[in-house]
């Protein structure tokens, strides 16, 4: 009788294959990530309303903040009301905080259960309204930790302590240097360290996917991980096929004859010389039988060996649980073989002993498990090798679900904040972002002007194209702040500001009437989001020089003033710009002593452009889409010390006006 395979080794082998293959995947795809130290929770919470006295703000981070960390609390009028900070005692968090790390182009989670508080003292609450808390630190893994949260105070105003003055200090230079040095690491907070949320001010523009490899990256971890996965898959499949399709024992090969399982009728026995019929027809005595009702279900029934011409013949065994008939003598016999089975001598390993088949099955299982272990080690090694030299993509990554609503887009920065991030979390923005617009080419695109000079006082059509890597003019642009492209013109002395909106011809040539009254040098910025061939939105700010010939007398930059007069309007700027830290800038427009009735302009109630003196860097600024306490609010993160010129555009009765300010962070 033929011995049927046992289901137990097959089940064990299958489970081992599944467990080991899963372990390979986990070890390959999840190299360890360092602690990130982001904000877990705060008191008051983000967006909370407070109606009682408040003397401090507690910010709980997932690790202790740096000793030189920097914190500010800004009141509704833009002035600071913080009065120093200190470390608090750690405490368990009410809910574990999950942070996400960008590893090999995808987010890996990690949970934290302990909060490390930074306690920021509040000197007083000058008025009801929205207060903002900003912070800057460096985590233990070297990454900058920066962010802003807001809460609303509805109680009574409180007086400032006697002799107290609003702080004007800037962050420690070593803190700024550390944040700038590690600003391109690509780790983004998955916690609540976000800038205040605001609805998008225009058509959403998707930032480049962080998982997409850099165009110039021919290697990295990606191909190594794929090789590892292919290797593991091949080994697992080969092992499973080897296990499922292993060769039959020699006695059952197709090119050899074999004995058939005997029935009570003794079909095979009838052909043997001297053989009887049924059970009695078997040669030799000492048959091992399973008596009916003996409880031997599942145990094999093995027929004894017979000899034919001096050659031993061993029949295959069958489980007693197989359908069987019981003869008159009480001996259980198996059902006959299927049609086509033949009788004949058996040679090979199966004729060694009845237990030989079991030993061979265990050997194959051992080989399968060994192969999977080797695949596990190989995959682990490849995953580690790949993660060791990975360069993280610098595009804005897609944040995990559950973040705060996305930030509004600014035509001044050319990109959008994804959910859960704000002005403080752009990977690649060292110290909250080097100013843009200082290069004529970036991201594979080049600003190509058709005119580089024009006479003073003459109005000419300024024409240009955006040339892609294929040396063709780009023609697909996303609408950001109601326009597909914003053109900003500023003199090298930070005078002569203009904000224009050109139109594009079918061949990709942009044009707009431009008049420049004074001779001298100018910087022209093109702020846009172009749609690449694969559909990806590429937000860019490119800049190019433009010259008006003639004698040039540079204009001296005016000193900083909190107010500007534009026609019948008085415009006040409130706030404390801070290097490397996101700070609110508040603008209020008054006409004849009363608030002016502002109209929406470019998707918001105002537009702000900030340009740095010296290199004419174009600074990222993010607007609130709606009025806050009756004022227009922007979030500004100054990238460095120095002097800046701010241009605030607003619209009343269909006319656009511009108020100009000097910001001195030297």
XYZ file of C-alpha atoms in Angstrom:
666
model
C 0.000 0.000 0.000
C 1.193 3.555 -0.763
C 1.946 5.695 2.267
C 0.019 9.027 2.257
C 1.866 12.186 3.287
C 1.294 13.566 6.743
C -0.407 16.996 6.898
C 1.548 18.083 9.967
C 4.963 18.671 8.299
C 3.253 20.537 5.453
C 1.416 22.832 7.854
C 4.575 23.466 9.858
C 6.557 24.259 6.718
C 3.870 26.628 5.475
C 3.756 28.494 8.764
C 7.541 28.775 8.860
C 7.574 30.133 5.323
C 4.946 32.735 6.169
C 6.649 33.864 9.388
C 10.105 34.090 7.896
C 8.962 35.900 4.748
C 7.083 38.420 6.903
C 10.167 38.946 9.051
C 12.236 39.609 5.945
C 9.799 42.286 4.825
C 9.746 43.963 8.225
C 13.505 44.000 8.641
C 14.131 45.231 5.118
C 11.623 48.043 5.123
C 11.904 49.454 8.639
C 15.418 50.484 9.643
C 15.462 52.196 13.013
C 14.733 55.942 13.134
C 16.147 58.330 15.663
C 13.995 60.257 18.097
C 12.524 63.408 16.641
C 11.434 65.373 19.694
C 8.396 67.058 18.201
C 5.506 68.677 20.029
C 3.045 66.139 21.451
C 0.444 68.286 23.207
C 0.106 71.716 24.738
C -1.828 73.557 27.435
C -3.764 75.444 26.156
C -4.275 73.123 23.239
C -4.021 74.189 19.628
C -7.151 76.155 18.703
C -8.482 76.183 22.268
C -10.487 79.049 23.784
C -9.423 80.314 27.223
C -11.690 82.574 29.261
C -9.853 82.604 32.593
C -6.525 84.020 33.789
C -3.520 82.470 32.069
C 0.038 82.823 33.335
C 1.887 80.162 31.380
C 1.825 77.897 28.375
C 3.060 74.322 28.675
C 4.421 72.583 25.598
C 4.987 68.832 25.926
C 7.565 67.394 23.535
C 8.481 63.767 22.943
C 11.944 64.476 24.309
C 13.558 67.193 26.386
C 14.098 70.376 24.374
C 17.551 71.860 23.968
C 18.830 74.176 26.692
C 19.047 77.037 24.213
C 15.577 76.479 22.762
C 13.631 79.592 21.824
C 9.974 80.395 22.605
C 7.725 83.369 21.940
C 4.120 84.210 22.766
C 2.577 86.906 20.583
C -0.610 88.810 21.410
C -3.405 89.956 19.093
C -1.599 93.223 18.349
C 1.578 91.485 17.224
C 3.603 92.278 20.358
C 5.347 89.634 22.428
C 3.994 88.816 25.887
C 6.316 85.949 26.884
C 8.474 86.286 29.974
C 11.059 83.503 29.788
C 10.758 79.709 29.910
C 11.911 76.744 31.974
C 11.989 72.940 31.846
C 9.129 71.111 33.578
C 8.823 67.643 35.052
C 8.101 64.847 32.543
C 4.716 63.160 32.799
C 2.921 60.361 30.978
C 0.898 61.486 28.019
C -2.833 60.851 28.109
C -2.575 59.330 24.664
C 0.531 57.920 22.998
C 1.820 60.187 20.273
C 2.694 58.671 16.932
C 5.430 60.389 14.972
C 6.268 59.646 11.367
C 9.711 59.486 9.872
C 10.476 59.661 6.181
C 12.503 56.486 5.603
C 13.371 55.356 2.089
C 10.604 57.498 0.622
C 7.816 56.342 2.939
C 6.623 57.226 6.420
C 7.513 54.930 9.324
C 5.573 55.343 12.617
C 6.896 55.411 16.177
C 4.896 55.958 19.355
C 5.877 57.946 22.452
C 4.188 57.855 25.855
C 6.083 60.482 27.894
C 5.834 64.252 27.528
C 8.719 66.589 28.390
C 7.309 70.061 29.102
C 8.747 73.457 28.328
C 6.936 76.029 30.484
C 6.678 79.474 28.857
C 5.672 82.262 31.248
C 3.156 84.894 30.098
C 3.711 88.402 31.441
C 0.179 89.633 30.753
C -2.746 89.363 28.370
C -3.139 92.806 26.772
C -6.430 92.134 24.983
C -8.886 89.432 24.028
C -8.125 87.789 20.720
C -5.861 85.216 19.164
C -2.475 84.473 20.707
C 0.261 82.509 18.992
C 3.093 80.447 20.470
C 6.209 79.801 18.384
C 9.178 77.593 19.223
C 12.539 76.517 17.850
C 14.769 73.759 19.167
C 17.023 70.996 17.901
C 16.196 67.346 18.605
C 18.679 64.749 19.765
C 18.975 63.454 16.215
C 20.038 66.923 15.045
C 16.809 67.843 13.279
C 15.256 71.264 13.863
C 12.006 71.279 15.818
C 10.008 74.386 14.975
C 6.361 75.238 14.872
C 3.541 77.550 15.842
C 0.216 77.009 17.582
C -2.578 79.398 18.472
C -5.291 79.782 21.094
C -7.992 82.375 21.652
C -8.373 84.369 24.841
C -11.828 85.756 25.655
C -11.284 87.049 29.189
C -10.435 90.487 30.476
C -7.165 92.189 29.695
C -4.480 91.969 32.369
C -1.840 94.576 33.191
C 1.840 94.090 32.523
C 4.170 93.727 35.542
C 5.816 96.916 36.650
C 9.013 97.561 34.764
C 8.431 94.737 32.288
C 9.228 95.385 28.639
C 8.295 93.185 25.663
C 11.280 91.000 24.807
C 13.136 91.661 21.579
C 15.764 88.924 21.762
C 16.461 86.681 18.780
C 17.353 82.960 18.885
C 20.828 81.874 19.940
C 23.135 81.911 16.880
C 24.339 78.395 17.715
C 20.725 77.212 17.715
C 20.136 78.818 14.330
C 23.333 77.302 12.976
C 22.343 73.832 14.194
C 18.858 74.177 12.727
C 20.270 75.348 9.419
C 22.899 72.615 9.339
C 20.309 69.876 9.747
C 17.396 71.599 8.027
C 17.526 69.305 4.991
C 17.141 66.010 6.849
C 13.605 65.528 5.586
C 12.038 64.468 8.903
C 8.650 66.022 9.351
C 6.577 66.130 12.428
C 3.548 64.024 12.513
C 2.388 65.558 15.741
C 0.678 68.803 16.456
C 3.578 71.105 15.729
C 1.819 72.901 12.969
C 1.319 76.468 11.986
C -2.208 77.749 12.378
C -4.458 76.194 9.829
C -6.115 78.150 7.092
C -8.130 77.121 4.090
C -6.300 77.181 0.796
C -6.400 80.608 -0.789
C -6.466 79.230 -4.296
C -6.459 76.104 -6.348
C -4.463 73.489 -4.497
C -1.028 72.836 -5.891
C 0.465 69.504 -4.968
C 4.077 69.534 -3.917
C 6.482 66.978 -5.363
C 6.027 63.585 -3.787
C 8.661 62.838 -1.208
C 8.702 59.242 -2.298
C 9.792 60.139 -5.786
C 13.525 59.706 -6.289
C 15.609 62.676 -7.205
C 16.206 63.064 -10.878
C 19.902 62.888 -10.409
C 19.908 59.932 -8.096
C 20.889 56.811 -9.912
C 21.326 54.710 -6.837
C 20.208 55.005 -3.287
C 18.338 52.482 -1.235
C 15.527 51.879 -3.678
C 17.265 49.452 -6.027
C 18.855 47.583 -3.129
C 15.484 47.057 -1.499
C 14.048 45.817 -4.781
C 16.953 43.401 -5.206
C 16.385 42.181 -1.678
C 12.685 41.667 -2.263
C 13.299 39.865 -5.549
C 15.858 37.599 -3.888
C 13.568 36.783 -1.012
C 10.602 36.179 -3.291
C 12.615 33.914 -5.554
C 13.920 31.867 -2.636
C 10.503 31.551 -1.032
C 8.814 30.542 -4.291
C 11.566 28.086 -5.124
C 11.353 26.572 -1.670
C 7.594 26.226 -1.817
C 7.752 24.672 -5.278
C 10.477 22.319 -4.080
C 8.285 21.335 -1.177
C 5.041 21.025 -3.130
C 6.534 19.363 -6.207
C 9.239 17.228 -4.662
C 9.965 13.990 -6.630
C 7.931 10.971 -5.814
C 9.721 8.066 -4.132
C 11.513 5.768 -6.498
C 8.847 3.126 -6.188
C 6.294 5.537 -7.674
C 8.178 7.038 -10.595
C 6.513 7.091 -13.943
C 9.136 4.968 -15.688
C 9.144 2.178 -13.173
C 6.606 -0.424 -12.295
C 5.314 -0.560 -8.765
C 3.067 -2.721 -6.672
C -0.520 -1.759 -6.281
C -2.367 -1.353 -3.046
C -4.122 -4.584 -2.344
C -7.771 -4.898 -1.668
C -9.703 -7.739 -0.285
C -9.860 -8.960 -3.847
C -6.072 -9.176 -4.088
C -5.886 -7.714 -7.591
C -2.105 -7.516 -7.608
C -1.641 -10.679 -5.702
C -3.455 -12.654 -8.321
C -0.654 -12.099 -10.796
C 2.061 -13.294 -8.539
C 3.231 -16.893 -8.744
C 1.972 -18.781 -5.854
C -0.116 -15.826 -4.709
C -3.509 -16.327 -3.235
C -6.429 -14.004 -3.256
C -7.334 -11.267 -0.782
C -5.334 -10.880 2.359
C -4.305 -14.484 2.311
C -2.623 -14.023 -1.037
C 0.172 -11.938 0.483
C 3.529 -13.550 0.810
C 4.949 -13.953 4.227
C 3.356 -13.671 7.603
C 3.389 -11.177 10.408
C 1.100 -8.667 8.746
C 0.524 -5.424 10.684
C -3.180 -4.774 10.724
C -5.569 -2.294 12.186
C -8.479 -4.092 13.781
C -11.857 -2.562 13.243
C -12.828 -0.243 16.031
C -9.387 -0.416 17.576
C -8.998 3.356 17.641
C -6.023 3.190 15.329
C -7.364 5.875 13.029
C -4.616 7.828 11.320
C -1.910 5.199 11.930
C -0.378 3.685 8.806
C -1.106 0.153 7.753
C 1.951 -1.416 6.148
C 1.949 -4.608 4.202
C 4.927 -6.896 4.629
C 7.590 -7.267 1.982
C 7.289 -9.992 -0.586
C 10.050 -11.428 -2.661
C 9.960 -12.131 -6.305
C 12.991 -13.655 -7.795
C 15.037 -12.751 -4.782
C 14.163 -9.049 -5.009
C 12.516 -7.530 -1.931
C 9.330 -5.630 -2.593
C 7.874 -3.176 -0.059
C 4.384 -1.890 -0.560
C 3.403 1.663 0.293
C 1.627 2.399 3.559
C -1.768 4.007 3.899
C -3.464 5.620 6.897
C -6.051 3.500 8.546
C -8.461 6.411 8.154
C -8.631 5.782 4.414
C -11.809 4.159 3.165
C -11.401 0.492 3.943
C -13.207 -2.786 3.918
C -12.947 -5.312 6.698
C -12.543 -8.925 5.642
C -14.130 -11.878 7.355
C -10.912 -12.418 9.243
C -11.101 -8.911 10.740
C -8.184 -7.534 8.706
C -8.723 -3.983 7.367
C -7.638 -3.501 3.750
C -7.427 -0.277 1.756
C -9.399 0.609 -1.351
C -7.792 -0.364 -4.629
C -5.416 1.936 -6.481
C -6.818 4.139 -9.233
C -6.966 2.716 -12.681
C -3.685 2.492 -14.413
C -1.588 1.413 -11.447
C 0.804 -1.369 -12.270
C 2.704 -3.914 -10.333
C 6.406 -4.384 -10.422
C 9.592 -4.387 -8.428
C 10.507 -1.304 -6.412
C 13.986 0.101 -6.090
C 15.434 3.277 -4.565
C 15.354 4.781 -1.136
C 11.832 3.783 -0.229
C 12.857 0.193 0.019
C 15.151 0.889 2.966
C 12.465 0.947 5.618
C 8.950 2.160 6.189
C 10.308 5.196 8.014
C 12.499 6.329 5.139
C 9.795 8.519 3.603
C 9.349 10.455 6.853
C 13.049 11.159 7.174
C 13.157 12.443 3.599
C 10.196 14.776 4.229
C 11.896 16.210 7.295
C 15.059 16.758 5.291
C 13.204 18.731 2.709
C 11.508 20.821 5.387
C 14.902 21.501 6.930
C 16.259 22.579 3.556
C 13.261 24.885 3.038
C 13.640 26.477 6.468
C 17.373 26.875 5.954
C 16.804 28.614 2.642
C 14.307 30.977 4.181
C 16.708 31.789 7.016
C 19.394 32.627 4.479
C 16.911 34.784 2.592
C 15.995 36.488 5.864
C 19.613 37.338 6.582
C 20.216 38.489 3.011
C 17.154 40.720 3.037
C 18.111 42.149 6.413
C 21.603 42.933 5.171
C 20.375 44.522 1.969
C 17.860 46.633 3.847
C 20.532 47.864 6.253
C 22.983 48.515 3.436
C 20.361 50.488 1.545
C 19.335 52.612 4.518
C 22.886 53.487 5.485
C 23.522 55.770 2.568
C 20.031 56.992 1.766
C 19.578 60.581 0.652
C 16.109 61.678 1.690
C 14.011 63.338 -0.977
C 13.605 67.038 -0.385
C 10.114 67.462 -1.798
C 7.270 68.071 0.550
C 6.167 64.696 1.747
C 2.619 63.543 2.088
C 1.781 63.684 5.774
C -0.068 60.929 7.592
C -3.785 61.205 7.989
C -5.106 63.033 10.969
C -3.096 66.220 10.660
C -4.388 69.712 10.784
C -5.969 71.308 7.748
C -3.536 72.448 5.102
C -1.986 75.854 5.108
C -2.843 78.467 2.552
C -0.631 78.926 -0.447
C 1.323 82.103 -0.934
C 2.227 83.376 -4.329
C 5.345 84.526 -2.606
C 6.561 81.035 -1.854
C 5.220 79.041 -4.748
C 4.278 75.937 -2.818
C 1.536 74.548 -0.634
C 1.590 73.108 2.859
C 0.352 69.575 3.083
C -1.927 68.554 5.976
C -0.107 68.472 9.291
C 2.677 70.803 8.221
C 3.174 74.526 8.184
C 5.681 77.176 7.298
C 8.133 75.586 9.716
C 8.293 72.104 8.266
C 9.488 72.395 4.691
C 12.238 69.824 4.194
C 15.126 71.543 2.511
C 14.256 74.923 4.021
C 17.318 75.426 6.143
C 16.484 77.720 9.036
C 12.912 77.925 7.722
C 14.029 78.337 4.171
C 16.721 80.130 2.285
C 15.171 82.910 0.265
C 14.303 81.930 -3.297
C 14.460 83.839 -6.555
C 18.220 84.269 -6.487
C 18.720 81.732 -9.311
C 17.530 81.779 -12.894
C 17.245 77.971 -13.010
C 15.884 75.449 -10.526
C 14.058 72.146 -10.558
C 14.904 71.530 -14.210
C 13.307 74.798 -15.371
C 14.879 78.071 -16.535
C 13.483 81.572 -16.758
C 14.419 82.764 -20.259
C 13.678 86.462 -20.921
C 13.371 87.667 -24.504
C 14.331 91.194 -23.413
C 16.945 92.083 -20.825
C 16.848 95.854 -21.085
C 14.476 98.702 -21.870
C 14.599 102.516 -21.882
C 13.556 104.481 -18.805
C 9.944 105.655 -18.769
C 8.883 103.626 -21.809
C 6.208 100.972 -21.591
C 7.259 97.819 -23.405
C 5.991 94.274 -23.598
C 8.189 92.221 -21.308
C 8.306 88.711 -22.746
C 9.772 85.513 -21.359
C 9.406 81.754 -21.362
C 9.821 78.970 -18.811
C 12.089 76.394 -20.446
C 12.030 72.787 -19.246
C 14.731 70.144 -19.269
C 13.622 69.163 -22.779
C 14.535 72.696 -23.943
C 10.930 73.352 -24.812
C 8.741 76.105 -23.397
C 6.422 74.871 -20.645
C 2.734 75.484 -21.315
C 0.987 73.775 -18.387
C 0.754 75.785 -15.165
C -1.393 75.446 -12.051
C -3.506 78.345 -10.828
C -2.156 79.610 -7.496
C -3.778 82.603 -5.843
C -6.138 83.059 -8.763
C -3.304 83.317 -11.313
C -1.120 80.823 -13.190
C 1.965 83.047 -12.816
C 2.914 86.066 -10.725
C 5.607 88.457 -11.925
C 7.226 90.660 -9.290
C 9.650 93.452 -10.158
C 11.928 95.113 -7.573
C 14.867 97.483 -8.036
C 18.218 96.452 -6.680
C 17.850 99.243 -4.129
C 14.485 97.673 -3.113
C 12.499 100.452 -4.789
C 10.223 100.420 -7.831
C 8.102 97.451 -6.681
C 5.477 96.092 -9.092
C 3.280 92.987 -8.939
C 2.088 91.975 -12.415
C 0.128 89.121 -13.985
C 1.262 88.288 -17.532
C -0.650 86.239 -20.074
C 0.667 83.225 -21.952
C 0.468 82.546 -25.691
C -0.069 79.078 -27.117
C 3.674 78.595 -27.680
C 4.469 79.199 -23.998
C 5.604 82.821 -24.358
C 4.462 85.080 -21.504
C 4.045 88.822 -21.952
C 3.012 91.815 -19.862
C 3.325 95.606 -20.305
C 6.177 96.900 -18.136
C 7.214 100.500 -17.484
C 10.266 101.363 -15.360
C 10.667 105.052 -14.579
C 14.189 105.067 -13.095
C 17.442 103.863 -14.636
C 19.256 101.134 -12.788
C 19.215 97.418 -12.173
C 16.081 95.400 -11.365
C 15.276 91.886 -10.320
C 12.319 90.198 -11.993
C 10.796 87.163 -10.233
C 8.528 84.595 -11.861
C 6.465 82.794 -9.199
C 4.563 79.780 -10.550
C 3.761 76.072 -10.319
C 4.442 74.217 -13.540
C 2.900 70.857 -14.392
C 5.519 68.325 -15.440
C 5.007 65.626 -18.067
C 4.046 63.078 -15.394
C 1.445 65.434 -13.909
C 3.590 66.486 -10.945
C 3.256 70.094 -9.810
C 6.655 71.812 -9.513
C 6.399 75.090 -7.519
C 9.249 77.492 -8.270
C 10.368 81.090 -7.879
C 12.985 82.007 -10.509
C 14.684 85.369 -10.844
C 16.568 87.220 -13.568
C 18.247 90.620 -13.811
C 16.854 93.434 -15.936
C 18.583 96.733 -16.763
C 17.339 100.230 -17.553
C 20.290 102.169 -18.982
C 21.141 105.617 -17.662
C 22.565 107.367 -14.655
C 21.368 105.636 -11.506
C 21.144 107.161 -8.066
C 20.317 104.427 -5.520
C 17.518 105.145 -3.074
C 18.408 104.922 0.594
C 16.360 102.316 2.419
C 13.969 104.082 4.831
C 14.270 103.283 8.550
C 11.789 100.846 10.094
C 8.390 102.389 10.856
C 5.228 100.648 12.115
C 2.935 102.676 9.857
C 2.768 103.570 6.186
C 0.520 106.025 4.360
C -0.895 105.080 0.962
C -3.230 107.694 -0.477
C -6.148 108.033 1.954
C -5.176 104.897 3.887
C -3.065 104.458 6.994
C -1.678 100.956 7.249
C -0.076 99.640 10.436
C 2.236 96.646 10.627
C 2.395 94.819 13.965
C 4.533 91.881 14.906
C 8.012 90.821 15.879
C 9.825 89.166 12.960
C 12.225 86.517 14.229
C 15.097 84.748 12.521
C 14.369 81.066 12.070
C 11.031 81.194 13.929
C 7.561 81.594 12.461
C 5.988 84.823 13.695
C 2.653 86.464 12.871
C 2.674 89.774 11.050
C -0.570 91.729 11.423
C -1.702 94.513 9.065
C -4.606 96.881 9.770
C -5.912 99.291 7.143
C -7.721 102.439 8.273
C -9.439 105.171 6.277
C -10.522 108.420 7.937
C -9.938 106.884 11.346
C -12.134 103.811 10.720
C -11.275 100.345 9.465
C -11.284 100.218 5.686
C -13.574 97.788 3.909
C -11.006 95.444 2.424
C -11.833 93.294 -0.586
C -10.421 89.919 -1.443
C -7.303 90.120 -3.556
C -5.597 87.030 -5.030
C -7.707 84.717 -2.896
C -7.111 86.463 0.449
C -7.491 89.903 2.013
C -3.990 90.922 1.128
C -0.712 89.795 -0.353
C 2.756 90.222 1.136
C 6.129 90.088 -0.616
C 9.321 90.285 1.453
C 12.724 90.772 -0.222
C 16.075 90.616 1.533
C 18.604 93.393 1.032
C 21.856 92.381 -0.610
C 21.068 89.245 -2.620
C 17.418 90.209 -3.260
C 16.261 86.888 -1.862
C 12.507 86.310 -2.107
C 11.247 85.245 1.343
C 8.483 82.715 1.924
C 5.369 84.295 3.443
C 2.099 82.502 4.203
C -1.210 84.385 4.506
C -4.344 83.664 6.447
C -7.201 83.367 3.978
C -9.621 85.173 6.305
C -9.392 88.233 8.530
C -8.264 87.515 12.087
C -9.663 89.917 14.696
C -10.372 92.311 11.831
C -6.776 92.301 10.576
C -4.843 90.740 7.713
C -2.355 88.205 9.084
C 0.692 86.600 7.509
C 3.184 84.081 8.882
C 6.762 85.136 8.281
C 9.935 83.198 8.984
C 12.979 85.358 8.361
C 15.791 83.151 7.034
C 18.689 85.226 8.371
C 19.683 88.451 10.087
C 19.705 91.506 7.859
C 17.390 94.122 6.470
C 14.256 93.358 4.484
C 11.701 95.327 2.527
C 8.052 94.255 2.882
C 5.394 95.107 0.274
C 1.790 94.690 1.428
C -0.836 94.703 -1.363
C -4.505 95.253 -0.480
C -7.632 96.126 -2.425
C -10.386 98.666 -1.673
C -13.152 99.604 -4.118
C -11.531 97.575 -6.877
C -8.184 99.391 -6.681
C -4.985 97.719 -5.463
C -2.687 99.704 -3.156
C 0.753 98.865 -1.795
C 2.156 99.763 1.638
C 5.945 99.408 2.058
C 7.941 98.738 5.231
C 11.516 98.187 6.295
C 12.259 95.276 8.629
C 15.605 95.389 10.407
C 16.886 92.129 11.864
C 20.562 93.068 11.705
